[in-house]
Short mmCIF file of C-alpha atoms and ligand atoms in Angstrom, two decimals:
data_model
loop_
_atom_site.label_atom_id
_atom_site.label_comp_id
_atom_site.label_asym_id
_atom_site.label_seq_id
_atom_site.Cartn_x
_atom_site.Cartn_y
_atom_site.Cartn_z
CA UNK R 15 0.00 0.00 0.00
CA UNK R 16 1.42 3.38 -0.98
CA UNK R 17 1.51 5.91 1.86
CA UNK R 18 1.44 9.59 0.90
CA UNK R 19 1.88 12.67 3.07
CA UNK R 20 -0.47 15.60 3.31
CA UNK R 21 -0.31 18.88 5.14
CA UNK R 22 -2.18 19.36 8.42
CA UNK R 23 -3.25 22.84 7.26
CA UNK R 24 -4.65 22.59 3.74
CA UNK R 25 -6.08 20.31 1.10
CA UNK R 26 -2.99 20.65 -1.11
CA UNK R 27 -2.19 17.46 -3.03
CA UNK R 28 -0.32 14.86 -0.93
CA UNK R 29 3.33 14.13 -1.71
CA UNK R 30 5.51 11.03 -1.64
CA UNK R 31 7.56 10.19 1.46
CA UNK R 32 10.84 11.27 -0.12
CA UNK R 33 9.37 14.65 -1.09
CA UNK R 34 8.01 15.18 2.42
CA UNK R 35 11.44 14.43 3.86
CA UNK R 36 13.14 16.82 1.44
CA UNK R 37 10.70 19.62 2.19
CA UNK R 38 10.52 19.20 5.97
CA UNK R 39 7.59 21.57 6.39
CA UNK R 40 4.67 21.91 3.94
CA UNK R 41 4.49 25.19 1.99
CA UNK R 42 1.42 26.32 3.95
CA UNK R 43 3.33 25.97 7.25
CA UNK R 44 1.57 22.70 8.11
CA UNK R 45 3.21 19.43 9.07
CA UNK R 46 3.17 16.38 6.85
CA UNK R 47 1.07 13.46 8.10
CA UNK R 48 0.62 10.05 6.47
CA UNK R 49 -2.68 9.69 4.62
CA UNK R 50 -3.14 6.38 6.45
CA UNK R 51 -1.24 4.71 9.28
CA UNK R 52 -0.09 1.32 7.96
CA UNK R 53 -0.64 -1.78 10.09
CA UNK R 54 2.29 -3.89 11.28
CA UNK R 55 2.56 -6.72 8.78
CA UNK R 56 4.50 -9.22 10.91
CA UNK R 57 3.54 -10.91 14.17
CA UNK R 58 4.99 -9.69 17.43
CA UNK R 59 6.93 -12.91 17.80
CA UNK R 60 8.36 -12.38 14.29
CA UNK R 61 9.77 -9.05 15.50
CA UNK R 62 11.20 -10.71 18.59
CA UNK R 63 13.46 -12.75 16.33
CA UNK R 64 14.79 -9.67 14.49
CA UNK R 65 17.67 -7.41 15.47
CA UNK R 66 17.39 -3.63 15.53
CA UNK R 67 18.26 -3.11 11.87
CA UNK R 68 15.83 -5.76 10.68
CA UNK R 69 13.08 -4.25 12.82
CA UNK R 70 13.94 -0.81 11.46
CA UNK R 71 13.53 -2.06 7.90
CA UNK R 72 10.22 -3.82 8.59
CA UNK R 73 8.71 -0.74 10.26
CA UNK R 74 10.12 2.00 8.03
CA UNK R 75 9.28 0.26 4.75
CA UNK R 76 5.60 0.58 5.69
CA UNK R 77 5.86 4.39 5.79
CA UNK R 78 8.57 5.21 3.26
CA UNK R 79 6.89 3.43 0.41
CA UNK R 80 8.67 5.22 -2.44
CA UNK R 81 12.12 4.11 -1.20
CA UNK R 82 13.30 0.86 -2.76
CA UNK R 83 14.26 -2.03 -0.50
CA UNK R 84 17.91 -1.49 -1.41
CA UNK R 85 17.78 2.26 -0.71
CA UNK R 86 16.19 1.80 2.67
CA UNK R 87 18.47 -1.03 3.71
CA UNK R 88 21.53 1.04 2.70
CA UNK R 89 20.33 3.95 4.84
CA UNK R 90 19.75 1.63 7.80
CA UNK R 91 23.18 -0.02 7.42
CA UNK R 92 24.92 3.34 7.43
CA UNK R 93 22.98 4.63 10.41
CA UNK R 94 22.93 1.88 13.02
CA UNK R 95 26.57 0.84 13.05
CA UNK R 96 29.56 1.28 15.36
CA UNK R 97 28.53 4.89 16.05
CA UNK R 98 26.42 3.17 18.71
CA UNK R 99 28.38 1.82 21.65
CA UNK R 100 26.12 -1.20 22.10
CA UNK R 101 25.19 -3.85 19.58
CA UNK R 102 21.57 -3.84 20.71
CA UNK R 103 21.37 -0.14 19.69
CA UNK R 104 18.50 0.47 22.17
CA UNK R 105 18.90 -1.81 25.23
CA UNK R 106 16.32 -2.18 28.01
CA UNK R 107 17.52 -1.78 31.59
CA UNK R 108 15.22 -3.07 34.33
CA UNK R 109 15.25 -1.03 37.53
CA UNK R 110 12.75 -0.83 40.37
CA UNK R 111 10.02 -2.63 38.46
CA UNK R 112 10.15 -0.58 35.24
CA UNK R 113 12.06 -1.02 31.99
CA UNK R 114 14.24 1.90 30.95
CA UNK R 115 14.64 1.93 27.18
CA UNK R 116 18.11 3.42 26.78
CA UNK R 117 17.96 5.51 23.62
CA UNK R 118 21.25 7.29 24.27
CA UNK R 119 23.92 4.94 23.00
CA UNK R 120 24.56 6.87 19.76
CA UNK R 121 27.20 9.42 18.76
CA UNK R 122 25.90 12.35 20.82
CA UNK R 123 24.37 10.40 23.76
CA UNK R 124 20.79 11.63 23.43
CA UNK R 125 17.80 9.88 21.87
CA UNK R 126 17.95 12.32 18.95
CA UNK R 127 20.68 10.08 17.51
CA UNK R 128 18.12 7.33 16.93
CA UNK R 129 16.59 9.39 14.11
CA UNK R 130 19.38 11.78 13.21
CA UNK R 131 21.87 9.05 12.38
CA UNK R 132 19.57 7.98 9.57
CA UNK R 133 17.93 11.26 8.48
CA UNK R 134 20.93 12.54 6.45
CA UNK R 135 20.94 9.27 4.46
CA UNK R 136 17.18 9.38 3.93
CA UNK R 137 17.55 12.96 2.81
CA UNK R 138 20.35 12.55 0.27
CA UNK R 139 18.58 9.48 -1.07
CA UNK R 140 15.44 11.62 -1.39
CA UNK R 141 17.42 14.32 -3.21
CA UNK R 142 18.74 11.76 -5.67
CA UNK R 143 15.30 10.24 -6.23
CA UNK R 144 13.76 13.64 -6.90
CA UNK R 145 16.60 14.87 -9.15
CA UNK R 146 17.33 17.68 -6.72
CA UNK R 147 20.65 19.24 -7.61
CA UNK R 148 20.49 22.29 -5.39
CA UNK R 149 22.49 22.22 -2.17
CA UNK R 150 20.33 21.28 0.83
CA UNK R 151 20.51 23.74 3.70
CA UNK R 152 19.38 22.25 6.99
CA UNK R 153 18.13 24.85 9.45
CA UNK R 154 17.70 23.57 12.95
CA UNK R 155 16.35 25.06 16.15
CA UNK R 156 17.51 23.13 19.16
CA UNK R 157 16.67 22.94 22.83
CA UNK R 158 20.10 21.33 23.21
CA UNK R 159 20.17 17.79 21.89
CA UNK R 160 18.84 17.98 18.33
CA UNK R 161 21.56 20.47 17.45
CA UNK R 162 24.52 18.25 18.20
CA UNK R 163 22.86 15.12 16.84
CA UNK R 164 22.00 16.90 13.58
CA UNK R 165 25.50 18.39 13.31
CA UNK R 166 27.05 14.98 13.84
CA UNK R 167 24.72 13.47 11.24
CA UNK R 168 25.18 16.10 8.53
CA UNK R 169 28.83 17.16 9.08
CA UNK R 170 30.78 16.41 5.91
CA UNK R 171 27.74 15.05 4.05
CA UNK R 172 28.20 16.16 0.45
CA UNK R 173 25.49 18.39 -0.99
CA UNK R 174 24.34 19.61 2.44
CA UNK R 175 25.03 22.44 4.87
CA UNK R 176 23.71 22.72 8.36
CA UNK R 177 23.05 25.70 10.58
CA UNK R 178 21.97 25.27 14.19
CA UNK R 179 20.36 27.88 16.45
CA UNK R 180 20.39 27.20 20.20
CA UNK R 181 19.25 29.35 23.14
CA UNK R 182 22.51 30.85 24.42
CA UNK R 183 21.56 30.58 28.10
CA UNK R 184 19.17 27.65 27.83
CA UNK R 185 21.32 24.53 27.45
CA UNK R 186 23.63 22.56 29.76
CA UNK R 187 27.32 23.39 29.62
CA UNK R 188 28.11 19.94 28.22
CA UNK R 189 25.43 20.38 25.55
CA UNK R 190 26.85 23.75 24.56
CA UNK R 191 30.42 22.43 24.45
CA UNK R 192 29.34 19.54 22.27
CA UNK R 193 27.91 21.98 19.72
CA UNK R 194 30.52 24.73 19.67
CA UNK R 195 33.36 22.26 19.16
CA UNK R 196 31.70 20.78 16.06
CA UNK R 197 34.06 20.32 13.11
CA UNK R 198 33.17 20.27 9.40
CA UNK R 199 33.22 23.04 6.78
CA UNK R 200 29.51 22.67 6.15
CA UNK R 201 28.47 23.35 9.77
CA UNK R 202 27.58 26.56 11.61
CA UNK R 203 26.36 26.99 15.20
CA UNK R 204 24.74 30.18 16.52
CA UNK R 205 23.67 31.06 20.07
CA UNK R 206 20.52 33.17 20.01
CA UNK R 207 19.52 35.67 22.66
CA UNK R 208 16.14 34.07 23.30
CA UNK R 209 14.60 30.73 24.25
CA UNK R 210 13.87 27.57 22.26
CA UNK R 211 10.40 28.72 21.20
CA UNK R 212 11.96 31.87 19.72
CA UNK R 213 14.46 29.75 17.81
CA UNK R 214 11.81 27.36 16.51
CA UNK R 215 9.42 30.14 15.51
CA UNK R 216 12.29 31.98 13.76
CA UNK R 217 13.24 28.90 11.76
CA UNK R 218 9.63 28.20 10.75
CA UNK R 219 9.33 31.82 9.61
CA UNK R 220 12.42 31.51 7.42
CA UNK R 221 11.03 28.29 5.92
CA UNK R 222 7.75 29.87 4.91
CA UNK R 223 9.24 33.11 3.52
CA UNK R 224 8.30 32.87 -0.14
CA UNK R 225 10.66 35.62 -1.36
CA UNK R 226 13.62 34.16 0.47
CA UNK R 227 12.87 30.72 -0.90
CA UNK R 228 12.96 32.07 -4.46
CA UNK R 229 16.18 33.96 -3.86
CA UNK R 230 17.76 30.86 -2.34
CA UNK R 231 16.63 28.71 -5.23
CA UNK R 232 18.20 31.08 -7.78
CA UNK R 233 21.48 30.67 -5.96
CA UNK R 234 21.22 26.90 -5.93
CA UNK R 235 20.03 26.28 -2.38
CA UNK R 236 16.97 24.73 -0.85
CA UNK R 237 16.00 24.54 2.82
CA UNK R 238 15.07 21.49 4.77
CA UNK R 239 14.62 20.64 8.42
CA UNK R 240 16.17 18.19 10.82
CA UNK R 241 13.65 19.02 13.55
CA UNK R 242 10.93 16.58 14.47
CA UNK R 243 8.55 18.53 12.25
CA UNK R 244 10.26 16.48 9.50
CA UNK R 245 8.47 13.18 9.01
CA UNK R 246 11.92 11.65 8.39
CA UNK R 247 12.60 12.17 12.09
CA UNK R 248 9.37 10.61 13.29
CA UNK R 249 9.36 7.41 11.28
CA UNK R 250 12.72 6.09 12.60
CA UNK R 251 11.46 6.81 16.13
CA UNK R 252 8.53 4.42 15.75
CA UNK R 253 11.00 1.58 15.35
CA UNK R 254 12.25 1.47 18.92
CA UNK R 255 8.79 1.16 20.42
CA UNK R 256 8.18 -1.97 18.35
CA UNK R 257 11.70 -3.14 19.22
CA UNK R 258 11.23 -2.56 22.97
CA UNK R 259 7.98 -4.50 22.94
CA UNK R 260 9.56 -7.36 21.03
CA UNK R 261 12.50 -7.54 23.48
CA UNK R 262 10.03 -8.01 26.34
CA UNK R 263 8.34 -10.80 24.38
CA UNK R 264 11.71 -12.34 23.61
CA UNK R 265 12.76 -12.24 27.28
CA UNK R 266 9.46 -13.84 28.28
CA UNK R 267 8.52 -10.80 30.37
CA UNK R 268 5.22 -10.29 28.56
CA UNK R 269 2.86 -12.47 26.56
CA UNK R 270 2.44 -11.68 22.89
CA UNK R 271 -0.49 -9.24 22.75
CA UNK R 272 -0.21 -8.08 26.37
CA UNK R 273 -0.69 -4.32 26.63
CA UNK R 274 2.13 -2.23 28.06
CA UNK R 275 2.60 1.43 28.98
CA UNK R 276 5.13 3.81 27.52
CA UNK R 277 6.27 6.81 29.51
CA UNK R 278 7.85 9.54 27.42
CA UNK R 279 9.56 12.70 28.70
CA UNK R 280 8.08 15.22 26.34
CA UNK R 281 9.00 18.58 24.84
CA UNK R 282 8.11 19.02 21.20
CA UNK R 283 5.78 15.97 21.31
CA UNK R 284 7.78 14.11 18.64
CA UNK R 285 8.89 11.11 20.63
CA UNK R 286 5.51 10.37 22.18
CA UNK R 287 3.79 10.90 18.83
CA UNK R 288 6.02 8.15 17.43
CA UNK R 289 4.77 5.90 20.26
CA UNK R 290 1.20 6.84 19.33
CA UNK R 291 1.83 5.92 15.70
CA UNK R 292 3.30 2.59 16.85
CA UNK R 293 0.11 1.96 18.82
CA UNK R 294 -2.04 2.80 15.84
CA UNK R 295 -0.01 0.36 13.75
CA UNK R 296 -1.21 -2.33 16.12
CA UNK R 297 1.38 -2.44 18.90
CA UNK R 298 -0.47 -3.45 22.10
CA UNK R 299 -0.35 -0.29 24.21
CA UNK R 300 -2.32 0.39 27.37
CA UNK R 301 -1.46 4.01 28.10
CA UNK R 302 0.86 6.61 26.63
CA UNK R 303 2.12 8.59 29.57
CA UNK R 304 3.20 12.10 28.64
CA UNK R 305 5.65 13.51 31.17
CA UNK R 306 6.41 17.23 31.35
CA UNK R 307 8.75 19.31 33.49
CA UNK R 308 7.65 22.60 35.10
CA UNK R 309 6.79 23.93 31.63
CA UNK R 310 3.62 21.88 31.95
CA UNK R 311 1.58 23.17 29.00
CA UNK R 312 0.85 19.62 27.88
CA UNK R 313 -0.28 18.45 31.31
CA UNK R 314 -2.69 21.38 31.46
CA UNK R 315 -3.86 20.58 27.95
CA UNK R 316 -4.59 16.94 28.75
CA UNK R 317 -6.48 17.88 31.90
CA UNK R 318 -8.48 20.86 30.59
CA UNK R 319 -8.55 20.68 26.78
CA UNK R 320 -7.07 24.15 26.58
CA UNK R 321 -3.60 24.67 25.15
CA UNK R 322 -2.23 27.91 26.50
CA UNK R 323 1.32 29.08 25.99
CA UNK R 324 0.75 32.42 27.73
CA UNK R 325 2.86 31.76 30.78
CA UNK R 326 6.36 32.18 32.08
CA UNK R 327 9.03 30.15 30.26
CA UNK R 328 10.93 28.29 32.99
CA UNK R 329 14.56 27.24 32.58
CA UNK R 330 14.82 23.79 34.18
CA UNK R 331 17.46 21.11 34.64
CA UNK R 332 15.79 19.17 31.80
CA UNK R 333 16.39 21.88 29.16
CA UNK R 334 15.50 19.72 26.14
CA UNK R 335 11.93 19.80 27.42
CA UNK R 336 11.82 23.55 28.04
CA UNK R 337 9.23 24.21 25.36
CA UNK R 338 5.88 25.98 25.40
CA UNK R 339 4.92 25.34 21.78
CA UNK R 340 5.01 21.60 21.19
CA UNK R 341 5.06 21.52 17.39
CA UNK R 342 4.18 17.89 16.89
CA UNK R 343 1.00 18.14 18.92
CA UNK R 344 -0.39 19.64 15.72
CA UNK R 345 -0.29 16.18 14.15
CA UNK R 346 -2.43 14.80 16.96
CA UNK R 347 -4.80 17.78 16.86
CA UNK R 348 -5.31 17.26 13.14
CA UNK R 349 -6.14 13.62 13.81
CA UNK R 350 -8.58 14.21 16.66
CA UNK R 351 -10.25 16.95 14.63
CA UNK R 352 -11.22 14.13 12.25
CA UNK R 353 -8.30 14.76 9.85
CA UNK R 354 -9.76 18.17 9.17
CA UNK R 355 -7.11 20.63 7.93
CA UNK R 356 -9.47 23.57 8.17
CA UNK R 357 -10.29 23.02 11.83
CA UNK R 358 -6.63 22.39 12.63
CA UNK R 359 -5.49 25.52 10.76
CA UNK R 360 -8.04 27.54 12.71
CA UNK R 361 -6.67 26.28 16.06
CA UNK R 362 -3.06 26.84 14.97
CA UNK R 363 -3.94 30.38 13.87
CA UNK R 364 -5.37 30.97 17.36
CA UNK R 365 -2.16 29.63 18.88
CA UNK R 366 -0.12 31.96 16.67
CA UNK R 367 -2.39 34.92 17.48
CA UNK R 368 -3.73 34.67 21.03
CA UNK R 369 -1.22 32.03 22.10
CA UNK R 370 -3.97 29.56 22.98
CA UNK R 371 -6.79 27.41 21.70
CA UNK R 372 -9.40 25.07 23.11
CA UNK R 373 -10.52 21.77 21.66
CA UNK R 374 -14.12 20.53 21.52
CA UNK R 375 -15.55 17.80 23.78
CA UNK R 376 -15.71 15.55 20.76
CA UNK R 377 -11.99 16.05 20.15
CA UNK R 378 -11.19 15.39 23.82
CA UNK R 379 -12.39 11.81 23.39
CA UNK R 380 -9.47 11.32 21.01
CA UNK R 381 -7.07 11.84 23.91
CA UNK R 382 -8.16 8.81 25.94
CA UNK R 383 -5.00 6.89 25.08
CA UNK R 384 -2.91 9.53 26.84
CA UNK R 385 -2.24 10.36 30.45
CA UNK R 386 -0.41 13.59 31.25
CA UNK R 387 1.41 14.70 34.37
CA UNK R 388 4.53 16.63 35.31
CA UNK R 389 7.41 16.67 37.74
CA UNK R 390 8.74 19.77 39.48
CA UNK R 391 12.47 20.45 39.76
CA UNK R 392 12.52 19.05 43.31
CA UNK R 393 10.58 15.93 42.30
CA UNK R 394 12.95 15.35 39.39
CA UNK R 395 16.03 15.58 41.61
CA UNK R 396 14.43 13.36 44.25
CA UNK R 397 13.71 10.71 41.62
CA UNK R 398 17.35 10.63 40.48
CA UNK R 399 18.44 10.17 44.08
CA UNK R 400 15.76 7.56 44.85
CA UNK R 401 16.67 5.35 41.91
CA UNK R 402 20.39 5.66 42.58
CA UNK R 403 20.01 4.87 46.29
CA UNK R 404 17.61 1.97 45.72
CA UNK R 405 19.34 0.25 42.82
CA UNK R 406 22.52 2.07 41.85
CA UNK R 407 21.07 3.10 38.48
CA UNK R 408 21.80 6.68 37.50
CA UNK R 409 19.39 8.38 35.10
CA UNK R 410 19.53 11.79 33.48
CA UNK R 411 17.21 14.67 34.35
CA UNK R 412 14.80 14.14 31.43
CA UNK R 413 14.42 10.44 32.14
CA UNK R 414 13.92 11.38 35.79
CA UNK R 415 10.95 13.57 34.86
CA UNK R 416 9.42 10.53 33.13
CA UNK R 417 10.27 8.23 36.00
CA UNK R 418 8.79 10.60 38.60
CA UNK R 419 5.61 10.95 36.54
CA UNK R 420 5.37 7.17 36.29
CA UNK R 421 5.46 6.99 40.09
CA UNK R 422 2.58 9.48 40.25
CA UNK R 423 0.65 7.55 37.63
CA UNK R 424 1.06 4.30 39.56
CA UNK R 425 -0.19 5.86 42.79
CA UNK R 426 -3.11 7.54 41.08
CA UNK R 427 -4.34 4.60 39.00
CA UNK R 428 -3.01 1.44 40.62
CA UNK R 429 -2.22 0.25 37.09
CA UNK R 430 0.27 -2.63 37.15
CA UNK R 431 0.76 -3.11 33.39
CA UNK R 432 4.41 -3.58 32.42
CA UNK R 433 5.93 -0.23 31.66
CA UNK R 434 8.71 1.02 29.42
CA UNK R 435 10.20 4.42 30.23
CA UNK R 436 11.95 6.17 27.36
CA UNK R 437 15.39 7.05 28.66
CA UNK R 438 16.25 9.95 26.43
CA UNK R 439 19.73 11.05 27.44
CA UNK R 440 22.86 9.77 29.09
CA UNK R 441 23.36 11.17 32.60
CA UNK R 442 26.79 12.31 31.39
CA UNK R 443 25.11 14.98 29.31
CA UNK R 444 23.62 16.62 32.39
CA UNK R 445 26.31 15.70 34.87
CA UNK R 446 26.03 18.71 37.13
CA UNK R 447 22.27 18.47 37.71
CA UNK R 448 22.46 14.70 38.09
CA UNK R 449 25.32 14.77 40.60
CA UNK R 450 23.76 17.62 42.59
CA UNK R 451 20.59 15.59 42.86
CA UNK R 452 22.56 12.74 44.41
CA UNK R 453 24.52 14.97 46.78
CA UNK R 454 24.78 18.77 47.00
CA UNK R 455 28.48 18.49 47.86
CA UNK R 456 29.28 17.88 44.19
CA UNK R 457 28.39 21.43 43.22
CA UNK R 458 31.91 22.58 44.06
CA UNK R 459 33.49 20.38 41.37
CA UNK R 460 34.35 21.33 37.76
CA UNK R 461 32.43 19.88 34.79
CA UNK R 462 34.92 17.18 33.88
CA UNK R 463 35.77 16.27 37.47
CA UNK R 464 32.06 15.59 37.85
CA UNK R 465 32.15 13.41 34.76
CA UNK R 466 34.84 11.21 36.29
CA UNK R 467 33.02 11.09 39.61
CA UNK R 468 29.78 10.06 37.89
CA UNK R 469 31.64 7.32 36.05
CA UNK R 470 32.87 5.93 39.38
CA UNK R 471 29.50 6.26 41.07
CA UNK R 472 27.43 4.68 38.29
CA UNK R 473 30.15 2.21 37.37
CA UNK R 474 29.76 3.22 33.72
CA UNK R 475 32.60 4.09 31.35
CA UNK R 476 32.72 7.75 30.28
CA UNK R 477 31.08 7.82 26.81
CA UNK R 478 33.21 8.75 23.79
CA UNK R 479 31.01 11.77 23.14
CA UNK R 480 32.27 13.24 26.41
CA UNK R 481 35.91 12.20 26.02
CA UNK R 482 35.89 13.95 22.64
CA UNK R 483 35.00 17.37 24.03
CA UNK R 484 37.31 17.41 27.05
CA UNK R 485 40.03 19.18 25.11
CA UNK R 486 38.42 20.01 21.76
CA UNK R 487 38.87 23.64 20.64
CA UNK R 488 35.87 25.96 20.39
CA UNK R 489 35.11 26.54 16.69
CA UNK R 490 31.83 28.46 16.90
CA UNK R 491 31.30 31.59 19.01
CA UNK R 492 28.69 33.57 17.06
CA UNK R 493 25.56 34.93 18.72
CA UNK R 494 22.59 36.75 17.27
CA UNK R 495 19.30 38.37 18.23
CA UNK R 496 16.08 36.57 17.42
CA UNK R 497 15.14 39.11 14.73
CA UNK R 498 18.50 38.69 12.99
CA UNK R 499 18.22 34.97 12.30
CA UNK R 500 17.43 35.45 8.62
CA UNK R 501 20.44 37.73 8.09
CA UNK R 502 22.65 35.17 9.80
CA UNK R 503 21.44 32.46 7.43
CA UNK R 504 22.12 34.67 4.40
CA UNK R 505 25.61 35.44 5.63
CA UNK R 506 26.34 31.71 6.07
CA UNK R 507 25.30 31.15 2.45
CA UNK R 508 27.27 34.12 1.15
CA UNK R 509 24.12 36.00 0.06
C1 LIG B 628 14.40 16.27 22.68
C2 LIG B 628 14.42 15.62 24.00
C3 LIG B 628 13.25 15.33 24.71
C4 LIG B 628 11.89 15.71 24.18
O1 LIG B 628 11.54 14.98 23.04
P1 LIG B 628 10.35 15.51 22.09
O2 LIG B 628 10.35 14.59 20.93
O3 LIG B 628 10.76 16.91 21.72
O4 LIG B 628 9.11 15.49 22.89
C5 LIG B 628 13.35 14.68 25.92
N1 LIG B 628 14.54 14.34 26.44
C6 LIG B 628 15.70 14.63 25.80
C7 LIG B 628 16.98 14.25 26.44
C8 LIG B 628 15.68 15.25 24.56
O5 LIG B 628 16.84 15.53 23.93
#
């Protein structure tokens, strides 16, 4: 069955998967959604006999129907190789009755590597398939982790350039160091004087600027996106939910068909949307638990039906979730509005204008598969300490938000279904917050001293991604104001 992609905001003709990946965002500013969600075409025990790459092929082929078998398998081979420090790619770690799905074993030790190690290959394959000979310019807004993962993925990839905007004061010091030490002639990293929402809105504005697009095209450039608004980010993320389920079947921890919960620490709503797509493909899911930090827009949305971004933006110790405009929620809104682009566009216009919108009672019924809650800064820190003290397992701040929310969920509902918690970053990426949560005495130590101390404490080798940046020179030190983002892009391209 061929799957096409249509915009969430208009009735424009749907496009093929490779075109949607090349474009990133639809011309009308909408997000591409599949015209139908394909069903899994193997049994759950079939998947339990496959490795990660085989599972990736079986899942992705259902969505990327205009890629040939050879093209897709080549992309998968290049992505899930020795860049990952474990052969399983996404191992499950059982601790205190839950299964932590470790999605941080890739090149930049955050879950963004799961999709961004393959996106550049999907994209250059798409360019070839569509006879695109212009240079592809990837513009990326990052709350900290997408930036480095996208830089690592696209650095040195012929026919592409990548520019990353991150909030200058809104990322961890390790995250910032990872980005500003990035090598590669085709890379550029800019700190903006604003927050992640400013960066994301700025990038979307550049994408939809018709005049700029024409000017770029004349000079042989075209834009695309490595953010989770690109369907090429979402599809590879569906894979690990199927994989996690199949590992539990394989280990005899669940019966085939038994429903499980997924808990996902959420920012832009990409990761949890991938879990939702997996469920709609037929993966047996009980509840999708959406965990927020103190920027709890989504929790409020799930409890009241009103999405309201008019509130203070809080800088937390889980910065990759410091987001008030969760872009990918639009894909869910479109769906619960009955796949109605007009209704969705109306709500998104309200969000752009008044900064809020409210869904109808009918639409609320579409949210029954979700449970939302949040963890405060203190609850997040307490969860890191609790898990370390009770089983010696050290988790990062984002995973801790999810873990703390899972505790709340259990108390509230008494649900005992087996539960997988998406573990989205290595604790080494947020060493200071993690170590302070375990003991305040660590605050006096330097960043890399803390790294070594964490390695001793957790009995885990310091990841390569951290070793690499200990002494690496800073190669990017540019900053810009939010309203100068477009000029900065032009300068990068010599326009
Ligand atoms: C990006 C990120 C998240 C949030 O994921 P979304 O897909 O944006 O919801 C959570 N944790 C970490 C570590 C991340 O990098």
